mmCIF file with all atom_site columns, C-alpha atoms and ligand atoms in Angstrom:
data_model
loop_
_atom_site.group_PDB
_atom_site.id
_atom_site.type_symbol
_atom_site.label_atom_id
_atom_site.label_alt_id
_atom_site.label_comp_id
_atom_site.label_asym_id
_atom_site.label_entity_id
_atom_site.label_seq_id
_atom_site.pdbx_PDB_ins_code
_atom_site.Cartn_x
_atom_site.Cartn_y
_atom_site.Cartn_z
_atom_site.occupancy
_atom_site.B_iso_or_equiv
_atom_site.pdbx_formal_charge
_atom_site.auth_seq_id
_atom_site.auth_comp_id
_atom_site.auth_asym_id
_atom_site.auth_atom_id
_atom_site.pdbx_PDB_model_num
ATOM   1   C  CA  . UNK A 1 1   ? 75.249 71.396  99.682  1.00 0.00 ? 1   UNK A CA  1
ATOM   2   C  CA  . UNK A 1 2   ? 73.384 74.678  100.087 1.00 0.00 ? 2   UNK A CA  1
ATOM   3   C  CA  . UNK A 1 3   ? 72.352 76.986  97.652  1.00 0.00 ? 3   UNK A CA  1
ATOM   4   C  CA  . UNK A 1 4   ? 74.109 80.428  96.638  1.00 0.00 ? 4   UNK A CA  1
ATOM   5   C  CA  . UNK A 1 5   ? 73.077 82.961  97.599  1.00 0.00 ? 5   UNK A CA  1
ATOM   6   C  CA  . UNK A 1 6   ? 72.334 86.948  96.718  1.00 0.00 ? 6   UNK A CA  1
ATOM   7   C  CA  . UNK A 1 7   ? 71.689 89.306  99.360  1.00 0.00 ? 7   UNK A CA  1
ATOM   8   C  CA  . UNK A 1 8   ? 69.034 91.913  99.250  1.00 0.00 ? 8   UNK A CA  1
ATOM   9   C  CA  . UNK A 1 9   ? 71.349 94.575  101.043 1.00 0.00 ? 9   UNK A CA  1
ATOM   10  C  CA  . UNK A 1 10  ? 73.524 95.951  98.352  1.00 0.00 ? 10  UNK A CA  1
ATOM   11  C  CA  . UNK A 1 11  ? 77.145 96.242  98.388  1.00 0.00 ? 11  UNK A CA  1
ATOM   12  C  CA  . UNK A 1 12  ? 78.475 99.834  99.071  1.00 0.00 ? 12  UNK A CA  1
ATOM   13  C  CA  . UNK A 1 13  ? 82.201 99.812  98.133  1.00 0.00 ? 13  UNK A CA  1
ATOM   14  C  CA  . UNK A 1 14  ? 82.575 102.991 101.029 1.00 0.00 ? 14  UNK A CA  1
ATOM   15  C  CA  . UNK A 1 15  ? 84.084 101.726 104.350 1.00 0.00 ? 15  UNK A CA  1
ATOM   16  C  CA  . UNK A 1 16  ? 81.954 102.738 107.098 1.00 0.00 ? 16  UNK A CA  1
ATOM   17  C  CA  . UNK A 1 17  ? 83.756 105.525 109.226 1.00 0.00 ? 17  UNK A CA  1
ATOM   18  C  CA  . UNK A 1 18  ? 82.647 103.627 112.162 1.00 0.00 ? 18  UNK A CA  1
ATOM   19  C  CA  . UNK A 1 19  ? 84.144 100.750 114.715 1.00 0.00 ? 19  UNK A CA  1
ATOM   20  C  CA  . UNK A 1 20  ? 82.281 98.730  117.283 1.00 0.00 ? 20  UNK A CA  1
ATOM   21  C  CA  . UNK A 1 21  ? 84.179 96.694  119.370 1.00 0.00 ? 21  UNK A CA  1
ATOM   22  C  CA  . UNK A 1 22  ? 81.867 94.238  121.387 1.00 0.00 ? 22  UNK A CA  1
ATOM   23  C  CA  . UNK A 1 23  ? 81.219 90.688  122.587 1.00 0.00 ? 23  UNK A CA  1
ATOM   24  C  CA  . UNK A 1 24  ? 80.575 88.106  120.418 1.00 0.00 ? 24  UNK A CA  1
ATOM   25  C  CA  . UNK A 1 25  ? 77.665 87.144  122.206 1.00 0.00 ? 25  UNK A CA  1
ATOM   26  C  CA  . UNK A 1 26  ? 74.532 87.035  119.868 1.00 0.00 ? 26  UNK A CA  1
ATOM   27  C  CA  . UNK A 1 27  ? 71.958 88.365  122.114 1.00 0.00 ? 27  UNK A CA  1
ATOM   28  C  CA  . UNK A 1 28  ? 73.235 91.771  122.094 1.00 0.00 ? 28  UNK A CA  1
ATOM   29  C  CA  . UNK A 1 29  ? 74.602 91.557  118.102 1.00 0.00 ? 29  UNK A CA  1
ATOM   30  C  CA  . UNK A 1 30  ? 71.178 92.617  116.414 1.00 0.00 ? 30  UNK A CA  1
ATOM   31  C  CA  . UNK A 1 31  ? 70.492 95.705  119.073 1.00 0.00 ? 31  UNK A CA  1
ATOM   32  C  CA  . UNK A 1 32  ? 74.382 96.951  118.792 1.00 0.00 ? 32  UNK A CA  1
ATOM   33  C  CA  . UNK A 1 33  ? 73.897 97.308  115.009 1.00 0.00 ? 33  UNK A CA  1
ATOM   34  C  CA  . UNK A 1 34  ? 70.006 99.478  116.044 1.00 0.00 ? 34  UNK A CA  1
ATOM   35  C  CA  . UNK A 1 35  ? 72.281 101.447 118.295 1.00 0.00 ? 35  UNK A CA  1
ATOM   36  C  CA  . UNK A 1 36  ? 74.773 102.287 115.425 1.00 0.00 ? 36  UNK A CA  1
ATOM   37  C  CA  . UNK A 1 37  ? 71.853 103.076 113.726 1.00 0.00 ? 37  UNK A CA  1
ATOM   38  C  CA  . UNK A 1 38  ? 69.637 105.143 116.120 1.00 0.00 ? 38  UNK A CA  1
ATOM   39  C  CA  . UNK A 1 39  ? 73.488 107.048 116.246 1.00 0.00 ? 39  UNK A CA  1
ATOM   40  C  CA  . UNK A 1 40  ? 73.345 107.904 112.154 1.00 0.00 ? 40  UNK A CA  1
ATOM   41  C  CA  . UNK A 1 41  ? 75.165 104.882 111.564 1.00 0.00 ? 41  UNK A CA  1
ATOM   42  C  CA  . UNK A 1 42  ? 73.682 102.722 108.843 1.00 0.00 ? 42  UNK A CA  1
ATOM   43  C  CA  . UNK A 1 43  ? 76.837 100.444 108.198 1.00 0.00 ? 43  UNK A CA  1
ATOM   44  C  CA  . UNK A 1 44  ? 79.989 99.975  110.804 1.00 0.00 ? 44  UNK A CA  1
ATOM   45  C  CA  . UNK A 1 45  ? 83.216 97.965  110.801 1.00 0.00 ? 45  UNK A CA  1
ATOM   46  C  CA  . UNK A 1 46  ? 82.938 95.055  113.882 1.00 0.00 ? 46  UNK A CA  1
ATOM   47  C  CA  . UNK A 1 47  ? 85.692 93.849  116.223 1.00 0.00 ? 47  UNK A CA  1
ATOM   48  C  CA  . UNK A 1 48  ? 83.931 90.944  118.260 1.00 0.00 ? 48  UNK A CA  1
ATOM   49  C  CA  . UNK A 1 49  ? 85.407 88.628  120.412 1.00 0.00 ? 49  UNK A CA  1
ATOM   50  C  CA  . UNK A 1 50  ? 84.054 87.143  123.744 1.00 0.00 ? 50  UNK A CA  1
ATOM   51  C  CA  . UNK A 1 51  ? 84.642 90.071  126.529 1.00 0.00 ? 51  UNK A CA  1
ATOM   52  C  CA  . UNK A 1 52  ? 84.720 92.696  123.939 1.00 0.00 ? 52  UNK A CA  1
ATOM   53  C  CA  . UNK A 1 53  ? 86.926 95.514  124.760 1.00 0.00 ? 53  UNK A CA  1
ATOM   54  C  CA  . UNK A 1 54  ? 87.989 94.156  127.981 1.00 0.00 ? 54  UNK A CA  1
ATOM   55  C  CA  . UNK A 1 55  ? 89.992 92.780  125.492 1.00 0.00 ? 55  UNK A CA  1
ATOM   56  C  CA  . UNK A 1 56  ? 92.167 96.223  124.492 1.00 0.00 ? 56  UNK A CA  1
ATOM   57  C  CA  . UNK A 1 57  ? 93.102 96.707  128.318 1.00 0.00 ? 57  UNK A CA  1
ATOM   58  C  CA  . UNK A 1 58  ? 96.648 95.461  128.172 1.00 0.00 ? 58  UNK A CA  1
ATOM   59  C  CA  . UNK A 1 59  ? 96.748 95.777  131.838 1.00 0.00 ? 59  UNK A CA  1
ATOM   60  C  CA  . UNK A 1 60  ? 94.001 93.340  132.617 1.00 0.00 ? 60  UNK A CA  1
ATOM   61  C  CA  . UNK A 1 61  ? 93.720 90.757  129.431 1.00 0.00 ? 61  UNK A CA  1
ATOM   62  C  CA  . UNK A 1 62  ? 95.711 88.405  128.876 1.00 0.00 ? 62  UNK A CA  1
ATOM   63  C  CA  . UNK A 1 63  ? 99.122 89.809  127.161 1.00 0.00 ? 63  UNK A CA  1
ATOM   64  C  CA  . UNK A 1 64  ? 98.930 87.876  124.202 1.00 0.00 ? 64  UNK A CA  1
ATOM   65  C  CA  . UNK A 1 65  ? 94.831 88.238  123.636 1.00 0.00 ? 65  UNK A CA  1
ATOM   66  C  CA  . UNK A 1 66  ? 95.190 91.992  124.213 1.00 0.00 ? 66  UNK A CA  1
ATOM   67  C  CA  . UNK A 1 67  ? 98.007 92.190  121.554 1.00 0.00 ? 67  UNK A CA  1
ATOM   68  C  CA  . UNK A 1 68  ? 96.131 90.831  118.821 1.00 0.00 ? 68  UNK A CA  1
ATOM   69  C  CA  . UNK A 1 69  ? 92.969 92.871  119.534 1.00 0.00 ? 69  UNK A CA  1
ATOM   70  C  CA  . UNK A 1 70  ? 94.811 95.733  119.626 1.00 0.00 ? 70  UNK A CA  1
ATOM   71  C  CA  . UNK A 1 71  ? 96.661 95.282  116.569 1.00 0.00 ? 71  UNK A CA  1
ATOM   72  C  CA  . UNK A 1 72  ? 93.362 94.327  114.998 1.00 0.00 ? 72  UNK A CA  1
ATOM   73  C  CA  . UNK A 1 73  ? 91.751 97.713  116.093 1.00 0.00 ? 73  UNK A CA  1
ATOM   74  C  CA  . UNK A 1 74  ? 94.756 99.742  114.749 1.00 0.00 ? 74  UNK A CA  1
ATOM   75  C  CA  . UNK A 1 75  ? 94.709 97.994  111.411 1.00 0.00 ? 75  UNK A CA  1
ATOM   76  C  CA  . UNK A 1 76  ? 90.801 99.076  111.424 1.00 0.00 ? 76  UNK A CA  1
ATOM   77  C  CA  . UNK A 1 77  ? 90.808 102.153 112.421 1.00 0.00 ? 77  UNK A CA  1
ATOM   78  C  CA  . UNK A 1 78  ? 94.474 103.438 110.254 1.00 0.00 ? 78  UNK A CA  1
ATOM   79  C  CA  . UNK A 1 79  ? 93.353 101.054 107.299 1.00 0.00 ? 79  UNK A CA  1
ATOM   80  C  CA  . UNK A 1 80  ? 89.439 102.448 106.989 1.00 0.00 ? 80  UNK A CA  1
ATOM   81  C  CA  . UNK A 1 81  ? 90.100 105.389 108.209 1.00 0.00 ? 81  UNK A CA  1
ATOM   82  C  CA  . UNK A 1 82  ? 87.873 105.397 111.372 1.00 0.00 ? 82  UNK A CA  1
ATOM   83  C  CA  . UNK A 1 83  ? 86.662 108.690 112.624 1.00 0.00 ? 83  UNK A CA  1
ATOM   84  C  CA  . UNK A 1 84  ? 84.106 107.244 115.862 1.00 0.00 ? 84  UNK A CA  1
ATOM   85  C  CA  . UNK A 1 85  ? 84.729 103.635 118.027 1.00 0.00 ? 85  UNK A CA  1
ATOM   86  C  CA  . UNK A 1 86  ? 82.123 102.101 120.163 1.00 0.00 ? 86  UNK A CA  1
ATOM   87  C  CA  . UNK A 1 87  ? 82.757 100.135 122.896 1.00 0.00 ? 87  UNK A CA  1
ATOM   88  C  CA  . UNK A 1 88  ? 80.365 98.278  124.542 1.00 0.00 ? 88  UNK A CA  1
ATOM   89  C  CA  . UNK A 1 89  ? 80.565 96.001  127.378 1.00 0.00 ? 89  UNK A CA  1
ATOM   90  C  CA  . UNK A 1 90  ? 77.328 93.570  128.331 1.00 0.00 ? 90  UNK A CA  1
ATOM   91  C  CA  . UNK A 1 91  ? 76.183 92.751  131.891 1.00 0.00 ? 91  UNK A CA  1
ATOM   92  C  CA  . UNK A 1 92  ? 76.155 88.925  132.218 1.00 0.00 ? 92  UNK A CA  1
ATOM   93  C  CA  . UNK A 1 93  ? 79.026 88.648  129.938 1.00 0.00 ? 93  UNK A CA  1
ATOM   94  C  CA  . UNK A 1 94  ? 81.046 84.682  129.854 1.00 0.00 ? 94  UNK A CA  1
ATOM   95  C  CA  . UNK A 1 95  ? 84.498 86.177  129.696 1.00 0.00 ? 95  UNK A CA  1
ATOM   96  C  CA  . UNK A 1 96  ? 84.268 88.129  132.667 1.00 0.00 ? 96  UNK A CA  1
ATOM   97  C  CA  . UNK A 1 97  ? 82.336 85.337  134.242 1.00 0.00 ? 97  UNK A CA  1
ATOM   98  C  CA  . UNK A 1 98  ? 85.068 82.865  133.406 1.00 0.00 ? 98  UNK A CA  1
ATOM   99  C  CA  . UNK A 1 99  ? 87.846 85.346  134.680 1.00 0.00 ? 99  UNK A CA  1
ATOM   100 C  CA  . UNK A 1 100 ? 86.505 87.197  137.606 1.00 0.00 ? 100 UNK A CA  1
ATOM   101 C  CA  . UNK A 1 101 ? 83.375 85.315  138.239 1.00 0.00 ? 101 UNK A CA  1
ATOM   102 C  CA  . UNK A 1 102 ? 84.760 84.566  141.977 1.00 0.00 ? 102 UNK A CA  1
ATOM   103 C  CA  . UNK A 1 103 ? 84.573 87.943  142.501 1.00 0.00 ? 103 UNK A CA  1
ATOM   104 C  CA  . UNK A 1 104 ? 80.833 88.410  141.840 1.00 0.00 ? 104 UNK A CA  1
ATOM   105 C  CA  . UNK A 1 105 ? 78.973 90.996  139.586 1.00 0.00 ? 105 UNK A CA  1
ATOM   106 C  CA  . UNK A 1 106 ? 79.755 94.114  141.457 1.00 0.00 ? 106 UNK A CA  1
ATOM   107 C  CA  . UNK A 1 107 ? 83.396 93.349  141.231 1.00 0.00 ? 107 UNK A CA  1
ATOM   108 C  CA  . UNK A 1 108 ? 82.836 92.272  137.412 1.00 0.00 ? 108 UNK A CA  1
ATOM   109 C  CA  . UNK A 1 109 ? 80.550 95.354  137.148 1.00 0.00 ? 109 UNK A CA  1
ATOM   110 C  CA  . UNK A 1 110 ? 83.824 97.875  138.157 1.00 0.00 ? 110 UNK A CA  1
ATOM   111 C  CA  . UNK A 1 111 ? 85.799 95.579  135.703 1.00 0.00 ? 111 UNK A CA  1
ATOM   112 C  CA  . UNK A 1 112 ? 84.137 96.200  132.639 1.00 0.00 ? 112 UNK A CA  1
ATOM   113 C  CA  . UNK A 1 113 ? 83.898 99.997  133.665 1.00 0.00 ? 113 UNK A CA  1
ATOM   114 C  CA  . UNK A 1 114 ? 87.684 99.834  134.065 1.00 0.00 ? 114 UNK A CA  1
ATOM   115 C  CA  . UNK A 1 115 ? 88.662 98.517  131.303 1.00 0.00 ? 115 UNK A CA  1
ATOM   116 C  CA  . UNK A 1 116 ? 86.308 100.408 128.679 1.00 0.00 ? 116 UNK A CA  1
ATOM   117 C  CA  . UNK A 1 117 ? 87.761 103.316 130.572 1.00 0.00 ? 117 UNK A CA  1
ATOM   118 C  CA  . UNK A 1 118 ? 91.379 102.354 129.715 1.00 0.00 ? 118 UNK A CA  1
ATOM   119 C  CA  . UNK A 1 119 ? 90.631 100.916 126.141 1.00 0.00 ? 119 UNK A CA  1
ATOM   120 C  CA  . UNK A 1 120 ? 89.100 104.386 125.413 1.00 0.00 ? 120 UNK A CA  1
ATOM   121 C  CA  . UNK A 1 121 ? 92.005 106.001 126.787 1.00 0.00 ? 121 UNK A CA  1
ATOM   122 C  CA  . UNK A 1 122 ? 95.024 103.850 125.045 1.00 0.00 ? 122 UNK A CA  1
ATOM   123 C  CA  . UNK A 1 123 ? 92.611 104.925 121.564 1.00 0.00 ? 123 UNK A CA  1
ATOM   124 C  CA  . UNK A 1 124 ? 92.454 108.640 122.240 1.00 0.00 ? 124 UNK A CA  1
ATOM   125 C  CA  . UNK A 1 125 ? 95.889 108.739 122.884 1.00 0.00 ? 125 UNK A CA  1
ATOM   126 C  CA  . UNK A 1 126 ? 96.913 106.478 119.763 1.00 0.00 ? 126 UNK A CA  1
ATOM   127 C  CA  . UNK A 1 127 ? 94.549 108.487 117.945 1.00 0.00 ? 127 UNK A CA  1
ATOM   128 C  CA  . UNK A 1 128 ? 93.943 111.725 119.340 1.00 0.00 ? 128 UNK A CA  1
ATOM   129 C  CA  . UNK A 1 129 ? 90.982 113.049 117.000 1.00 0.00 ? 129 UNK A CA  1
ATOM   130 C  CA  . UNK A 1 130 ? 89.464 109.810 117.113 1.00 0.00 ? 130 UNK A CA  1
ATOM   131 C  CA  . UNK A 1 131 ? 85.904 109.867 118.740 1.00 0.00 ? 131 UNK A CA  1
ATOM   132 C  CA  . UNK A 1 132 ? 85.055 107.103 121.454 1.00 0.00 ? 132 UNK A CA  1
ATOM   133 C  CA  . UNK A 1 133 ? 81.761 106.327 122.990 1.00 0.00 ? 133 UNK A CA  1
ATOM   134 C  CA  . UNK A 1 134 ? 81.935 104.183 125.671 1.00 0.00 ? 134 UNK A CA  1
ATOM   135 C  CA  . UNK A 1 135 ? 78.363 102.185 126.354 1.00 0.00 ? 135 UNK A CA  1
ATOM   136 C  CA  . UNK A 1 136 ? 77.468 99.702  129.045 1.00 0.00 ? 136 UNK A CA  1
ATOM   137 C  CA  . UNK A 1 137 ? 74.919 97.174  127.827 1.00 0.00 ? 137 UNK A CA  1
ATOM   138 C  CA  . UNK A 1 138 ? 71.985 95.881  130.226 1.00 0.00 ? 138 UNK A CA  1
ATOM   139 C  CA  . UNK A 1 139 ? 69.265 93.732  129.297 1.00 0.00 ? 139 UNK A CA  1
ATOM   140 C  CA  . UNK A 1 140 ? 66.015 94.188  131.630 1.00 0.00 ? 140 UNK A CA  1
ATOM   141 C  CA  . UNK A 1 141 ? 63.004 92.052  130.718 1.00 0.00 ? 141 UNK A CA  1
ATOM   142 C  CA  . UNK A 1 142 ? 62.941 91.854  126.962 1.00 0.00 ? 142 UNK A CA  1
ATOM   143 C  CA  . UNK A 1 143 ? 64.490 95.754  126.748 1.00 0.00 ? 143 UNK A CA  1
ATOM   144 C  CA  . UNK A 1 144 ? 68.513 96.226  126.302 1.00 0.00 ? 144 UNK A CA  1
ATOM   145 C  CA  . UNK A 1 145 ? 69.325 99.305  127.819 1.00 0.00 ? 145 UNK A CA  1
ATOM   146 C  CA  . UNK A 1 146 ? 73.118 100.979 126.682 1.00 0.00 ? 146 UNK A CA  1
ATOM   147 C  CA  . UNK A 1 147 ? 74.062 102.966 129.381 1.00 0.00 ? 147 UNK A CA  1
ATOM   148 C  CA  . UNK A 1 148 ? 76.414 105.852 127.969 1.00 0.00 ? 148 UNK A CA  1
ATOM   149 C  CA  . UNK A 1 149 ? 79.429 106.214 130.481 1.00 0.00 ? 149 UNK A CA  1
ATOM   150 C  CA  . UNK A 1 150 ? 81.485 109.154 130.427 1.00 0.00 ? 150 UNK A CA  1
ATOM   151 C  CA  . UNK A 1 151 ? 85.214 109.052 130.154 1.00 0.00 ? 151 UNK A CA  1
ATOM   152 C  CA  . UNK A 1 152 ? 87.242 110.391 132.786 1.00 0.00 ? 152 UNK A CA  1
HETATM 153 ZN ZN1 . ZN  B 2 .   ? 80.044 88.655  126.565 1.00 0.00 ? 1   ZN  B ZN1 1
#
């Protein structure tokens, strides 16, 4: 049976006013939370599921996965009071792979644009003086890039 356990970090009883929605996929975890950071954001409130935000376009996700993201977003963002979302879609990701991967990365490429473009959207409009920033994620060599994209 293992040990318990204190952590060094100490508990702040504040809830961060920020929300990252991205994949669950570990290699990009550690640099999302540097980006938060390297954005003034020491703590932040996570939404992580494979595929990420792809997972608040209702138009593209499955109904049923979209729903529950969404709803878990809204709770978020009403219940702590969230004043900035991050969104933040990976190159290479498994969910698009497993959905689109047919298609091939340019097609999965326009996919991921779409839908952070419409997840950003369905926010703003739920929320209209909510801030969104809308990042996609590259690694190249041992580097992650996140590539701001602007919202139309
Ligand atoms: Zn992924």
């Amino acid at each position: 049976m293992p040990k318990s356990f204190i952590a060094k970090v100490p508990y702040d009883a504040s809830h961060p006013p920020v929300l990252a929605v991205y994949c669950s996929d570990g290699r990009f975890t550690d640099a999302v939370e540097e980006l938060a950071q390297h954005l003034g954001h020491e703590r932040i409130d996570t939404l992580t599921l494979p595929g990420g935000p792809g997972l608040l376009n209702r138009w593209s996700a499955d109904y049923l996965e979209s729903d529950v993201v969404s709803r878990a977003a809204h709770f978020l963002i009403k219940g702590h009071d969230i004043a900035e979302v991050l969104l933040l879609a990976h190159e290479g990701c498994g969910y698009y792979k497993a959905r689109h991967g047919a298609l091939g990365a340019e097609f999965i490429a326009e996919q991921q644009l779409k839908d952070l473009q419409e997840a950003a959207a369905e926010l703003v409009k739920a929320y209209p003086g909510l801030t969104v920033h809308t990042y996609r994620v590259r690694p190249e060599g041992e580097k992650i890039h996140f590539e701001p994209i602007s919202s139309t």
